Amino acid sequence: MTALAGRGWTLATAESLTAGLLAATVAGVPGASAVLRGGLVVYATDLKHDLAGVPEDVLRRHGAVSGETARALAAGAARRCGADVGVGLTGVAGPDRQEGHPVGTVYLGFCAPGLAPWSTELELRGGRDAIRRAACDAALDRLVGIVGYRGNESGA
C-alpha cells in the first residue's frame, strides 16, 4: 500500500467470488486508509450492473464470469468509489460449474491511470476458500506490478 500512497493513487474493488475478501485483506495492512477508498460486493449478477455499472450487454453477451466483466467491474469500482485504481474479481469458486466454466476459473480486471482496463484469466485449484484466497493473492501481486509499472510515470 506504500507504493500506491507514494504515487498518490487510491484503490477500489468490485468483488464477486471473493465477496469483499480483497478489500478486507488490503484494509488489514497498516496505512490502508490512505489508499483504500472502498469496495463493492457484487456477488449477484444483477448487482454487477446495478452497483458496479457493468453494462447489461456485457453480462448478456459474455456472462458474469468473463474477462469483459472483470474489466468492467474494475472500471466501475474506480468510478463509483472515486479511486484511481480499480480491481474487479469474478469467477467460479465451486462447488459447481458456472456458465460452463469449471471450478477455479477466475478473471481479474484492472484499471489504472493512463492505461485502458485489462483482464487476466487464472485457473486455480483447491476448495472454495483456497480459490478465493489465491484469487486475492494474485490480484495483490498484479497490483504491485501495476504500481511499479514504469510506463505509468508520466500517466501515459
Coordinates of C-alpha atoms in Angstrom, one line a residue:
M1 CA 0.0 0.0 0.0
T2 CA 3.0 2.2 0.5
A3 CA 3.6 2.2 -3.3
L4 CA 0.1 3.3 -4.0
A5 CA 0.3 6.1 -1.4
G6 CA 3.7 7.1 -2.9
R7 CA 2.0 7.7 -6.2
G8 CA -0.9 9.4 -4.6
W9 CA -3.2 6.7 -6.0
T10 CA -6.3 5.4 -4.4
L11 CA -7.9 1.9 -4.8
A12 CA -11.4 0.5 -5.1
T13 CA -12.5 -3.1 -5.6
A14 CA -15.6 -4.8 -7.1
E15 CA -15.7 -8.4 -6.0
S16 CA -17.9 -11.3 -6.9
L17 CA -16.3 -14.6 -6.0
T18 CA -14.2 -13.1 -3.3
A19 CA -17.1 -11.2 -1.7
G20 CA -15.0 -8.5 -0.2
L21 CA -12.0 -10.6 0.8
L22 CA -9.6 -8.5 -1.3
A23 CA -10.8 -5.2 0.3
A24 CA -10.6 -6.8 3.7
T25 CA -7.1 -8.0 3.1
V26 CA -6.0 -4.6 1.9
A27 CA -7.7 -3.0 5.0
G28 CA -5.6 -5.3 7.2
V29 CA -2.4 -3.5 6.2
P30 CA -1.4 -0.6 8.4
G31 CA -1.9 2.7 6.5
A32 CA -4.5 1.2 4.2
S33 CA -6.8 4.2 4.9
A34 CA -4.5 6.4 2.9
V35 CA -5.3 4.4 -0.3
L36 CA -8.4 2.2 0.1
R37 CA -11.5 4.2 -1.0
G38 CA -13.9 1.3 -0.7
G39 CA -15.2 -1.9 -2.3
L40 CA -18.4 -3.2 -3.9
V41 CA -19.5 -6.8 -3.1
V42 CA -21.4 -7.8 -6.3
Y43 CA -22.0 -11.5 -5.7
A44 CA -25.3 -11.5 -7.6
T45 CA -25.2 -10.9 -11.3
D46 CA -27.8 -8.1 -11.2
L47 CA -25.6 -6.2 -8.7
K48 CA -22.7 -6.3 -11.1
H49 CA -24.8 -4.0 -13.3
D50 CA -26.7 -2.1 -10.6
L51 CA -23.8 -1.3 -8.3
A52 CA -20.6 -1.6 -10.4
G53 CA -22.1 -0.4 -13.6
V54 CA -21.3 -3.4 -15.8
P55 CA -23.2 -2.9 -19.0
E56 CA -26.2 -5.3 -19.3
D57 CA -24.9 -6.0 -22.8
V58 CA -21.6 -7.2 -21.4
L59 CA -23.3 -9.5 -19.0
R60 CA -25.7 -10.8 -21.6
R61 CA -23.0 -11.4 -24.3
H62 CA -20.1 -12.5 -22.2
G63 CA -21.6 -13.6 -18.9
A64 CA -20.8 -12.8 -15.3
V65 CA -17.7 -14.9 -15.4
S66 CA -15.6 -13.3 -18.2
G67 CA -12.7 -11.0 -18.8
E68 CA -15.0 -8.4 -20.2
T69 CA -17.0 -8.4 -16.9
A70 CA -13.8 -8.3 -14.8
R71 CA -12.6 -5.2 -16.8
A72 CA -16.0 -3.5 -16.4
L73 CA -16.0 -4.3 -12.6
A74 CA -12.6 -2.7 -12.2
A75 CA -13.6 0.4 -14.1
G76 CA -16.9 0.5 -12.3
A77 CA -15.3 0.2 -8.9
A78 CA -12.9 3.0 -9.6
R79 CA -15.7 5.2 -11.0
R80 CA -18.2 4.5 -8.2
C81 CA -15.7 4.9 -5.4
G82 CA -13.8 7.8 -6.9
A83 CA -10.5 5.9 -7.0
D84 CA -7.5 5.9 -9.3
V85 CA -7.1 2.2 -9.5
G86 CA -9.8 -0.4 -9.7
V87 CA -9.7 -4.2 -9.3
G88 CA -12.5 -6.5 -10.3
L89 CA -12.7 -10.2 -9.4
T90 CA -15.2 -12.7 -10.9
G91 CA -15.1 -16.4 -11.2
V92 CA -16.1 -19.8 -10.0
A93 CA -15.1 -20.9 -6.5
G94 CA -17.3 -24.0 -6.6
P95 CA -18.7 -26.4 -5.8
D96 CA -20.4 -26.4 -9.3
R97 CA -19.5 -25.1 -12.7
Q98 CA -21.0 -21.7 -13.6
E99 CA -21.9 -20.5 -17.1
G100 CA -20.0 -23.5 -18.4
H101 CA -16.8 -22.5 -16.6
P102 CA -15.1 -25.1 -14.4
V103 CA -14.4 -24.5 -10.7
G104 CA -11.2 -22.5 -10.4
T105 CA -11.8 -20.2 -13.4
V106 CA -11.1 -16.7 -12.2
Y107 CA -10.9 -13.4 -14.1
L108 CA -9.1 -10.4 -12.6
G109 CA -9.8 -7.0 -14.1
F110 CA -7.8 -3.8 -13.6
C111 CA -7.8 -0.2 -14.4
A112 CA -5.1 2.3 -13.6
P113 CA -4.2 5.9 -14.7
G114 CA -3.0 6.1 -18.2
L115 CA -4.0 2.5 -19.1
A116 CA -7.1 1.0 -20.7
P117 CA -8.8 -1.5 -18.5
W118 CA -7.5 -5.1 -18.9
S119 CA -8.0 -8.5 -17.5
T120 CA -6.3 -11.8 -17.0
E121 CA -7.6 -15.3 -16.6
L122 CA -6.5 -17.7 -13.9
E123 CA -7.0 -21.4 -13.5
L124 CA -6.8 -22.1 -9.8
R125 CA -7.0 -25.3 -7.8
G126 CA -8.4 -26.3 -4.4
G127 CA -11.6 -25.8 -2.5
R128 CA -13.6 -22.7 -2.3
D129 CA -11.5 -21.0 0.4
A130 CA -8.3 -21.8 -1.4
I131 CA -9.6 -20.5 -4.7
R132 CA -10.9 -17.3 -3.1
R133 CA -7.6 -16.7 -1.3
A134 CA -5.5 -17.5 -4.3
A135 CA -7.5 -15.0 -6.4
C136 CA -6.9 -12.3 -3.8
D137 CA -3.2 -13.1 -3.7
A138 CA -3.0 -13.0 -7.5
A139 CA -4.8 -9.7 -7.6
L140 CA -2.4 -8.2 -5.0
D141 CA 0.6 -9.5 -6.8
R142 CA -0.6 -7.9 -10.0
L143 CA -1.5 -4.7 -8.2
V144 CA 2.1 -4.4 -7.0
G145 CA 3.2 -4.8 -10.6
I146 CA 0.8 -2.1 -11.8
V147 CA 2.1 0.4 -9.3
G148 CA 5.7 -0.3 -10.2
Y149 CA 5.0 -0.2 -14.0
R150 CA 7.4 2.4 -15.3
G151 CA 5.0 3.3 -18.2
N152 CA 2.7 5.0 -15.7
E153 CA 5.3 7.5 -14.6
S154 CA 4.1 10.2 -17.0
G155 CA 0.5 8.9 -16.9
A156 CA 0.9 7.6 -20.4

